[in-house]
Short mmCIF file of C-alpha atoms in Angstrom, two decimals:
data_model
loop_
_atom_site.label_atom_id
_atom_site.label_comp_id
_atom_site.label_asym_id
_atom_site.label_seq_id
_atom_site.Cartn_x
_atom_site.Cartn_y
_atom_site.Cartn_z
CA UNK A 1156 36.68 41.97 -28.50
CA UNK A 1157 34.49 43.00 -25.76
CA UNK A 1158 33.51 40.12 -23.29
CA UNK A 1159 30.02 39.12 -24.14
CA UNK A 1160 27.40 40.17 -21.51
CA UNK A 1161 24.72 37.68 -19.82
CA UNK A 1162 21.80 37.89 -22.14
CA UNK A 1163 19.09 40.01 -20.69
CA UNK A 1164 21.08 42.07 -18.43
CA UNK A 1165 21.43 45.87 -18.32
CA UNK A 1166 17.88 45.24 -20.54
CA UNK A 1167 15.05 46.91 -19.57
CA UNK A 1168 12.47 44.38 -18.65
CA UNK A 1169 9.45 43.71 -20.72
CA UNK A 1170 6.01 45.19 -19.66
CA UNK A 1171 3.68 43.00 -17.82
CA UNK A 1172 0.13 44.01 -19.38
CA UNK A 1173 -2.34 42.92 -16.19
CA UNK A 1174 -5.67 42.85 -17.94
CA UNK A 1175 -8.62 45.42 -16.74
CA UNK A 1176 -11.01 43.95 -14.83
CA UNK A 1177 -14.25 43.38 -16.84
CA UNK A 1178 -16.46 46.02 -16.20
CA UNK A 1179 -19.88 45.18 -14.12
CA UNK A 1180 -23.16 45.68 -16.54
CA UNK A 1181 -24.94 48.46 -14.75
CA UNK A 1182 -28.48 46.25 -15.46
CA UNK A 1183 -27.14 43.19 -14.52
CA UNK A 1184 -29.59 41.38 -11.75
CA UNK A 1185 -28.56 40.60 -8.51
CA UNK A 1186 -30.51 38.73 -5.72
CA UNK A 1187 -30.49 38.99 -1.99
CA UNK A 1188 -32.06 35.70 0.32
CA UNK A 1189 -32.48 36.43 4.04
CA UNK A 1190 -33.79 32.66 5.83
CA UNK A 1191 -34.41 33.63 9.30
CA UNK A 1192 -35.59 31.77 12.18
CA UNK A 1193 -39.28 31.99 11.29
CA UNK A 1194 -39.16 33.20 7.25
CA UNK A 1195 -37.46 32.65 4.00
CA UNK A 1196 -37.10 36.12 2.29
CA UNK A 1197 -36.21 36.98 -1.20
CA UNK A 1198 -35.28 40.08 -3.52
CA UNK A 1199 -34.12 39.84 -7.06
CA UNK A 1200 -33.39 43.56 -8.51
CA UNK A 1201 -31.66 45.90 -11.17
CA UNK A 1202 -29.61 48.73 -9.86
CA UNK A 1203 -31.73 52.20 -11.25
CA UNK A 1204 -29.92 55.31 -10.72
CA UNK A 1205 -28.86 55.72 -6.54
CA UNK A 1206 -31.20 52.96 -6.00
CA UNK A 1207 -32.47 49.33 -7.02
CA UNK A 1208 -35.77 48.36 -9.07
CA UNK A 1209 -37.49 45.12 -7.68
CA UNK A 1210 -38.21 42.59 -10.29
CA UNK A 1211 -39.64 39.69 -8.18
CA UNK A 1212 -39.88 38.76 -4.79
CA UNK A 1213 -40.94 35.96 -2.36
CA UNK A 1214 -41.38 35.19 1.27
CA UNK A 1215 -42.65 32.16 2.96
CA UNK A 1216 -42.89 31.63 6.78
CA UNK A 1217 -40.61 28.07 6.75
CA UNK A 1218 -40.39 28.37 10.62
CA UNK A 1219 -36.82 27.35 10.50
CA UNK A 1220 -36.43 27.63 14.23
CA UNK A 1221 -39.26 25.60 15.26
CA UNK A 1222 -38.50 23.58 18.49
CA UNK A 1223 -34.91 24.59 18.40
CA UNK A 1224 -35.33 26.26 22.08
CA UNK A 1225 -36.38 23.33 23.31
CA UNK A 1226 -33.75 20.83 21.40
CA UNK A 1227 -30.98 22.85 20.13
CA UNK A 1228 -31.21 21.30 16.91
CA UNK A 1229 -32.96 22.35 13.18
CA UNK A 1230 -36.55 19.58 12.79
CA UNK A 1231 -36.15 17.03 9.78
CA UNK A 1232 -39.89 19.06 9.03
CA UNK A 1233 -38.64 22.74 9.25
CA UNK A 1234 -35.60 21.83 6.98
CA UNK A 1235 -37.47 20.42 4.07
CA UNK A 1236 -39.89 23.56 4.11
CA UNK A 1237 -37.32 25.66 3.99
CA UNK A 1238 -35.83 23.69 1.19
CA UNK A 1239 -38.82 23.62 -0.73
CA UNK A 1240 -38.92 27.55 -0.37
CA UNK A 1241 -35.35 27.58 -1.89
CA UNK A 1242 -35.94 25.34 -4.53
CA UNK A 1243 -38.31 27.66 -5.62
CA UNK A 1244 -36.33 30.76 -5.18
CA UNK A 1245 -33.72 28.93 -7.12
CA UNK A 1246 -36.38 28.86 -9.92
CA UNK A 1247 -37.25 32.75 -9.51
CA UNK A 1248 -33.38 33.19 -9.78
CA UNK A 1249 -32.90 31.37 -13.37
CA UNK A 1250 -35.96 32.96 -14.67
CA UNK A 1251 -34.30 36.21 -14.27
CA UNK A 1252 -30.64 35.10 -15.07
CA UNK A 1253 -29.44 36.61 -11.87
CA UNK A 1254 -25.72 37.23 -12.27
CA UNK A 1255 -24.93 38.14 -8.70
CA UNK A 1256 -26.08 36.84 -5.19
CA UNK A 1257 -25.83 36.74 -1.83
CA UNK A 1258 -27.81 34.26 0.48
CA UNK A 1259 -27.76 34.46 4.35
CA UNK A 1260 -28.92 32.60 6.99
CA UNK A 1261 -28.77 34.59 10.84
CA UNK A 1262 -29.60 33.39 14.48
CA UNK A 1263 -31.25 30.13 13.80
CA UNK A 1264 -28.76 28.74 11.57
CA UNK A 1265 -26.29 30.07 14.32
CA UNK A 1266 -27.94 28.48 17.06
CA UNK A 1267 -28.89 24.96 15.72
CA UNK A 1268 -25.78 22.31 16.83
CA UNK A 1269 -26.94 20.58 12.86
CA UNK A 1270 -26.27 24.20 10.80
CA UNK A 1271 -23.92 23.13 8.87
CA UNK A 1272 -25.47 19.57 8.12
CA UNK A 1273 -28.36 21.72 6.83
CA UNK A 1274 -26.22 24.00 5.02
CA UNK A 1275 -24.93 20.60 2.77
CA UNK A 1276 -28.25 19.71 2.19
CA UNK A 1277 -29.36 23.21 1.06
CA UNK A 1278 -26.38 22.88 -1.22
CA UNK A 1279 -26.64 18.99 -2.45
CA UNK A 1280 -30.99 19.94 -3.05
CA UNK A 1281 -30.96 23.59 -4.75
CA UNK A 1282 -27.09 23.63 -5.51
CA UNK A 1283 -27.38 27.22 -3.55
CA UNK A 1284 -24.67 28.41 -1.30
CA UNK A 1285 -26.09 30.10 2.07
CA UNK A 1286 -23.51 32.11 4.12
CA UNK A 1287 -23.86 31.73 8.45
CA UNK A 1288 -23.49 35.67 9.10
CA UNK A 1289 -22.55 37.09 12.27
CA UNK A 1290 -25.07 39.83 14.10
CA UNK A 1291 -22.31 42.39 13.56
CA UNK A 1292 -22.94 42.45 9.18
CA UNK A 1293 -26.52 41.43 10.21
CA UNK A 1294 -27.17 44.67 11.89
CA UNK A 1295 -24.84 46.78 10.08
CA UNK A 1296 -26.79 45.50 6.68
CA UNK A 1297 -30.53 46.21 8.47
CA UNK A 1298 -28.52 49.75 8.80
CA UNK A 1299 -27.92 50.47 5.69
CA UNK A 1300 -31.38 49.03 4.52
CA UNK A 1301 -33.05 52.50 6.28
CA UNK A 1302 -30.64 54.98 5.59
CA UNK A 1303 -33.35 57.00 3.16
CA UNK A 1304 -35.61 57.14 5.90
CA UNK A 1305 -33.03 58.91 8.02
CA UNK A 1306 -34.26 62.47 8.09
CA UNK A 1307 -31.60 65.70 7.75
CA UNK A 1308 -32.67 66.88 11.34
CA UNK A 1309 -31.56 63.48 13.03
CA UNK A 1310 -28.83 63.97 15.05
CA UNK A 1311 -29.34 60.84 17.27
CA UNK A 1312 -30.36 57.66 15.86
CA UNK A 1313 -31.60 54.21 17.19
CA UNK A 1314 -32.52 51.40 14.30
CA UNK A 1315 -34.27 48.38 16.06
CA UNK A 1316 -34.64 44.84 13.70
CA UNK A 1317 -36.72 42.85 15.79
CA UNK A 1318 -36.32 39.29 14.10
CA UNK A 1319 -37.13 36.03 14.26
CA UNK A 1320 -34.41 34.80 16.39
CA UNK A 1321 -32.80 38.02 17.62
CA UNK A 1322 -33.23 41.51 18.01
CA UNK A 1323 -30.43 44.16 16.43
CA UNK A 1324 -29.96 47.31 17.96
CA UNK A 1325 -27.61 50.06 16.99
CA UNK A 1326 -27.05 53.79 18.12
CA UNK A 1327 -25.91 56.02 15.92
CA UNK A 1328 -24.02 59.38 16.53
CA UNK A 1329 -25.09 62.14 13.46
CA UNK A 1330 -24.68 65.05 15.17
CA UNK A 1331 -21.05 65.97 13.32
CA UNK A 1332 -22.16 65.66 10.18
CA UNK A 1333 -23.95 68.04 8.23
CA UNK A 1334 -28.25 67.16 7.58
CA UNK A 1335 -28.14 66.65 3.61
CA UNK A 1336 -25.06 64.18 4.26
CA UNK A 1337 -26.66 62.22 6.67
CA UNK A 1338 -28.66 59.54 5.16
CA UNK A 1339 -25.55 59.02 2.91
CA UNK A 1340 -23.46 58.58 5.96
CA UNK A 1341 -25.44 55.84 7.22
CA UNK A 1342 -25.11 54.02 3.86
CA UNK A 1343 -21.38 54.03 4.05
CA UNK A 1344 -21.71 51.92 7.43
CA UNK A 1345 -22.02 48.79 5.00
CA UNK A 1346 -18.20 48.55 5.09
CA UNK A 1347 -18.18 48.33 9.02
CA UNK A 1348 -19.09 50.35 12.02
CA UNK A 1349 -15.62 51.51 12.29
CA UNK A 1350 -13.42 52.40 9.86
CA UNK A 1351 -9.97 54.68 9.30
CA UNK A 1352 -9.43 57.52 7.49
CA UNK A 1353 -12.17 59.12 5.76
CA UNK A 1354 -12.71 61.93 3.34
CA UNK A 1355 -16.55 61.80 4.14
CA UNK A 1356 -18.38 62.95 7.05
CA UNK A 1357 -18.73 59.85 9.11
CA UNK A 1358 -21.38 58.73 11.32
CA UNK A 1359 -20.10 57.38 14.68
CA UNK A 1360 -21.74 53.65 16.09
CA UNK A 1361 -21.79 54.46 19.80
CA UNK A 1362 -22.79 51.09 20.40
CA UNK A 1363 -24.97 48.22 19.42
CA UNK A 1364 -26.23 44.87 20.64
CA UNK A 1365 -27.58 41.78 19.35
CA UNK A 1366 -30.66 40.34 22.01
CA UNK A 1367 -30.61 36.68 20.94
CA UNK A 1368 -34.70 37.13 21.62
CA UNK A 1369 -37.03 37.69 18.61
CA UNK A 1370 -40.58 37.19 18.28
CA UNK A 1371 -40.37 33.48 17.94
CA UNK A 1372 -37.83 32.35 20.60
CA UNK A 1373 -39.51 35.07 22.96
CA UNK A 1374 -42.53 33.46 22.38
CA UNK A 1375 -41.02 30.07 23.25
CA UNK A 1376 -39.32 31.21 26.58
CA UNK A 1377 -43.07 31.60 28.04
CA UNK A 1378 -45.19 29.30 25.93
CA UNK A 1379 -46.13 28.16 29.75
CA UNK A 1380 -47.92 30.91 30.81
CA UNK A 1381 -51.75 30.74 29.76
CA UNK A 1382 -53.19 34.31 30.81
CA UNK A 1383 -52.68 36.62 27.90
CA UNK A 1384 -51.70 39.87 29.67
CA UNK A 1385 -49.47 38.17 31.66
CA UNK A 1386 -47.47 36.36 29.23
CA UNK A 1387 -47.35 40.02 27.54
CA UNK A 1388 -46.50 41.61 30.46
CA UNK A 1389 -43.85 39.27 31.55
CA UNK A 1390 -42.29 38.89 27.69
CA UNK A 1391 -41.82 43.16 27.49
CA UNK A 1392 -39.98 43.23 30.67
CA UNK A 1393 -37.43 40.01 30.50
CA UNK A 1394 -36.80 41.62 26.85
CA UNK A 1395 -36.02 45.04 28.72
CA UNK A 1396 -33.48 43.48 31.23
CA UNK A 1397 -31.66 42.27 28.51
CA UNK A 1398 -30.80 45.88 27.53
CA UNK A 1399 -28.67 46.20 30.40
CA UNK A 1400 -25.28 45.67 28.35
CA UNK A 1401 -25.79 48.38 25.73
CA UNK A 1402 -24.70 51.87 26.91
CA UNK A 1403 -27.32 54.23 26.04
CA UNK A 1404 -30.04 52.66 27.91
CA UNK A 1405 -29.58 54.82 30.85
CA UNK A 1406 -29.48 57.94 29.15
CA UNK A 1407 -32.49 60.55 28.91
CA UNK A 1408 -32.89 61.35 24.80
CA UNK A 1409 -34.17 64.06 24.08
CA UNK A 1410 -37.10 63.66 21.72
CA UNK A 1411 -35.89 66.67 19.42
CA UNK A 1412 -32.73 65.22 16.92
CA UNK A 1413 -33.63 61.59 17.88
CA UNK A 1414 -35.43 59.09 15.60
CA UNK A 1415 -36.16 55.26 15.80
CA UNK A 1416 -36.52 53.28 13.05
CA UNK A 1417 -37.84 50.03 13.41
CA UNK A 1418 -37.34 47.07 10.74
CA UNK A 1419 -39.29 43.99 11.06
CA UNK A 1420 -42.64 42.38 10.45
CA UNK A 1421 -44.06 43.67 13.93
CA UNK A 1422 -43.35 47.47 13.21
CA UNK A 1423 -45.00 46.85 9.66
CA UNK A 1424 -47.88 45.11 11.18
CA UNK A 1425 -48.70 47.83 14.04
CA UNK A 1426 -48.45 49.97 11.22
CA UNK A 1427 -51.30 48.66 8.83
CA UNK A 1428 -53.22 48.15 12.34
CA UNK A 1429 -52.33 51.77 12.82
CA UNK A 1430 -53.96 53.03 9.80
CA UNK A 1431 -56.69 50.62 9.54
CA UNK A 1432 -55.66 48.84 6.59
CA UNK A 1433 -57.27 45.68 5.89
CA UNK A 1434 -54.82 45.25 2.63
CA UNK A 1435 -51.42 45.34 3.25
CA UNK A 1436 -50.51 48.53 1.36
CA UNK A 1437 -46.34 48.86 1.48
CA UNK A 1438 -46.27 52.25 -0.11
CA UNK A 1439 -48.44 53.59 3.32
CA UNK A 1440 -46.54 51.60 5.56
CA UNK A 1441 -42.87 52.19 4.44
CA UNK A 1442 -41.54 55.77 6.00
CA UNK A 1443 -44.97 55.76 8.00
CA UNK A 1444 -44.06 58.01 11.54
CA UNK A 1445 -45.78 56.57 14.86
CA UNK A 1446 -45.70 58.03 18.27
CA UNK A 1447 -44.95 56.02 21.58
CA UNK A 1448 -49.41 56.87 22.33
CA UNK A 1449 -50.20 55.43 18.94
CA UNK A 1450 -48.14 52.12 19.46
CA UNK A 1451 -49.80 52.19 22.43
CA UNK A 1452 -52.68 52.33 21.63
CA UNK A 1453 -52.53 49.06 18.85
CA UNK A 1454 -51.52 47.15 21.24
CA UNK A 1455 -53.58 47.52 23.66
CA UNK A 1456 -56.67 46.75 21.33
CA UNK A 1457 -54.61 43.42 20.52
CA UNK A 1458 -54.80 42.75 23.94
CA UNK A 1459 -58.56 43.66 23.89
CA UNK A 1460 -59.13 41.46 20.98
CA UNK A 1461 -57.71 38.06 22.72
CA UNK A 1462 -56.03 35.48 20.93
CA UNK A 1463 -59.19 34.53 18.57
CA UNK A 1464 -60.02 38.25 17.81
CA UNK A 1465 -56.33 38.50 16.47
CA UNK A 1466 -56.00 35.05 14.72
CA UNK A 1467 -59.41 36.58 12.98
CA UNK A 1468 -58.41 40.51 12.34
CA UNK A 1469 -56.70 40.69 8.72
CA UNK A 1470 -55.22 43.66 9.14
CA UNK A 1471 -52.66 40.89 11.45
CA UNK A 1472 -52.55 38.02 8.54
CA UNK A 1473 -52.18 34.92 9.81
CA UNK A 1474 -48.96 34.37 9.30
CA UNK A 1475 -48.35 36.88 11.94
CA UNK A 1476 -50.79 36.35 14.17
CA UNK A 1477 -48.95 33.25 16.57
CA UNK A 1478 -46.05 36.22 16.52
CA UNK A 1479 -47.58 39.61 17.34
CA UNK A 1480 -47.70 39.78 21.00
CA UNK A 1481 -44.16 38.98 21.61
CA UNK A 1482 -43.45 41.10 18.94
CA UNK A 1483 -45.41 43.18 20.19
CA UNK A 1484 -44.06 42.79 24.22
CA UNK A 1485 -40.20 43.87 22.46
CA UNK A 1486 -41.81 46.99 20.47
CA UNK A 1487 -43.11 48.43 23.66
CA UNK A 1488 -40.06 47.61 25.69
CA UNK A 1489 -38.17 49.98 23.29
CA UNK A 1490 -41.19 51.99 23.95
CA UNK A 1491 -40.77 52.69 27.74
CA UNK A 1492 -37.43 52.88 27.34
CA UNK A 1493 -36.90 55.58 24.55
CA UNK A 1494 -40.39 57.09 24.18
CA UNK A 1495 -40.56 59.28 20.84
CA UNK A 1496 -42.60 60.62 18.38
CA UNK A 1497 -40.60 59.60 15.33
CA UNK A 1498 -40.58 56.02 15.32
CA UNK A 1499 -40.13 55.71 11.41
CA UNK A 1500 -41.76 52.34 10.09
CA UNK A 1501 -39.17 50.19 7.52
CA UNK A 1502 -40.74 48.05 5.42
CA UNK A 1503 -37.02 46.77 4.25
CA UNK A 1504 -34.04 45.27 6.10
CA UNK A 1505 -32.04 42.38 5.14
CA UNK A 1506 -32.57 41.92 2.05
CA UNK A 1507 -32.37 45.77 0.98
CA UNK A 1508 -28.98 46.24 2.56
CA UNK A 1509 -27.53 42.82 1.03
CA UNK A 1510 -28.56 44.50 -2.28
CA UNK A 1511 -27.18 47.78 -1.78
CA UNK A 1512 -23.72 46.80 -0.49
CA UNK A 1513 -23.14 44.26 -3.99
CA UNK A 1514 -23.88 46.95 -5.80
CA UNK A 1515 -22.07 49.00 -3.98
CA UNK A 1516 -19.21 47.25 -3.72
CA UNK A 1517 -19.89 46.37 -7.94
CA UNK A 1518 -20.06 50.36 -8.71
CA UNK A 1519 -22.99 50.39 -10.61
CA UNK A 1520 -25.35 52.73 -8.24
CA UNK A 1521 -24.84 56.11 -9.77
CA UNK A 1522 -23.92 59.17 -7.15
CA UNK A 1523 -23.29 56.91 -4.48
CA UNK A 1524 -21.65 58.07 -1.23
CA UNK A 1525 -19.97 54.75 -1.16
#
């Protein structure tokens, strides 16, 4: 009688079946929150074809930051606006049965010693989760955010994001890879600005910086100084010094294959003044192409107009009006620095590239280079 073997053994083992992961619905909402150091921005959206269908929006200036120069610390009154704003984004998100979100908060919230004491009571009031992002994924998402307004002939690239808090700056190499590929290249910088092996034409970061300056702690550094032009004056230069560290500020560009594109509420604004808007028209302003005479040339007739002809000119809104000159001072910094004639306005930033990297990431953007 043959000895009896251990049971099991010599036996094939049984198949583990590892579920499939349950597909994404390609119209499933999805909702992007940017709270900066001045504003409390908001995007809920479908994915539609290569790119994403707004189906509300909101933005409120909470002035998150105020008197955090001076203190190092978030106001009891600046946290309960900006709660109030979330509560009601909160609202805008259950209306729509968002399914997917990400919320950030950028240079105030990484400033202020008290973040994360406001990031509990953002939680315990609106039961929302806000992430503390480093300027690294906050520039590489204002990227991606601009990547269809990155024309085939661009070989060099500079995207500015003048914020609240900070300014984001990143150089961008395109000259390797071929002109229809290279807005699509720029999209795939959402996974990092450096990555391994790729089967895609890449486009190569040479560098970029985060200047923790924006239009409201710029403003702040020489709230001092009464004379208009001279506070302008002395705000564009400090902001140029601090363009020292990042490499291609020495280097003559070329104005042929270079393009700016500039993200923020300035750029927009200049814009609008630009064309003489007195409605803010988005479709007029977003893609809009300015020359280094015709930025000029807006701000100098803010300068003309003195603080009470701004604070009264609508084509400024006066939100933005306490904001534009140092805004303003950074724009033309960049200005005299790299002068062009394809500075390309973004009305997007944050927000967009939040969106487009979950869905992304989710699959559900059709012919995506991602």
């Amino acid at each position: 009688m043959a000895p009896k073997r251990p049971i099991g053994a010599g036996a094939f083992p049984k198949a583990v079946v590892t579920p499939a992961p349950k597909p994404v619905d390609p119209v499933a909402t999805y909702a992007a929150l940017d709270l900066g150091t001045n504003s409390c921005r908001m995007l809920v959206a479908q994915p539609k074809g290569s790119q994403f269908h707004v189906v509300d929006s909101f933005s409120k200036s909470v002035q998150l930051g105020t008197g955090l120069e001076a203190s190092g610390r978030l106001s009891r009154s600046s946290m309960a606006r900006t709660v109030q704003a979330m509560k009601i984004c909160k609202s805008k998100f259950q209306k729509h049965k968002v399914q997917r979100m990400r919320l950030v908060a950028t240079e105030a919230c990484r400033r202020a010693r008290n973040a994360r004491d406001f990031i509990r009571l953002v939680r315990r009031e609106t039961g929302l989760r806000l992430d503390i992002i480093q300027p690294e994924e906050e520039a590489r998402l204002a990227v991606v955010s601009c990547a269809p307004l990155v024309s085939v002939k661009t070989e060099q690239l500079l995207v500015v994001d003048i914020g609240g808090g900070s300014t984001e700056l990143v150089w961008i190499d395109l000259s390797r890879v071929p002109g229809p590929e290279r807005p699509r290249a720029i999209m795939r910088l959402h996974k990092g600005f450096t990555h391994g092996d790729n089967p895609f034409p890449t486009a190569k970061v040479v560098d970029w910086i985060s200047v923790p300056l924006g239009v409201a702690t710029l403003k702040d550094h020489f709230r001092d100084v009464d004379d208009d032009s001279a506070r302008f004056a002395l705000m564009s230069w400090y902001f140029e010094e601090q363009l020292a560290a990042f490499s291609p500020y020495s280097h003559e560009q070329a104005r042929e294959g270079f393009q700016i594109i500039g993200t923020s509420g300035t750029v927009t604004t200049v814009a609008a003044s630009h064309l003489g808007l007195r409605r803010y028209d988005r479709t007029k302003v977003d893609g809009l192409r300015m020359t280094s005479d015709q930025i000029d040339t807006v701000i100098s007739n803010y300068l003309k107009l003195g603080e009470a002809g701004r604070r009264a000119d609508p084509r400024i809104g006066r939100d933005r009006q306490s904001l534009i000159m140092s805004g303003s001072a950074i724009l033309q910094a960049l200005m005299r620095v790299w002068p062009t004639d394809r500075l390309s306005v973004a009305d997007r930033g944050l927000r967009e590239g939040l969106l487009y990297a979950q869905m992304s990431s989710d699959g559900v953007l059709e012919d995506g280079p991602f």
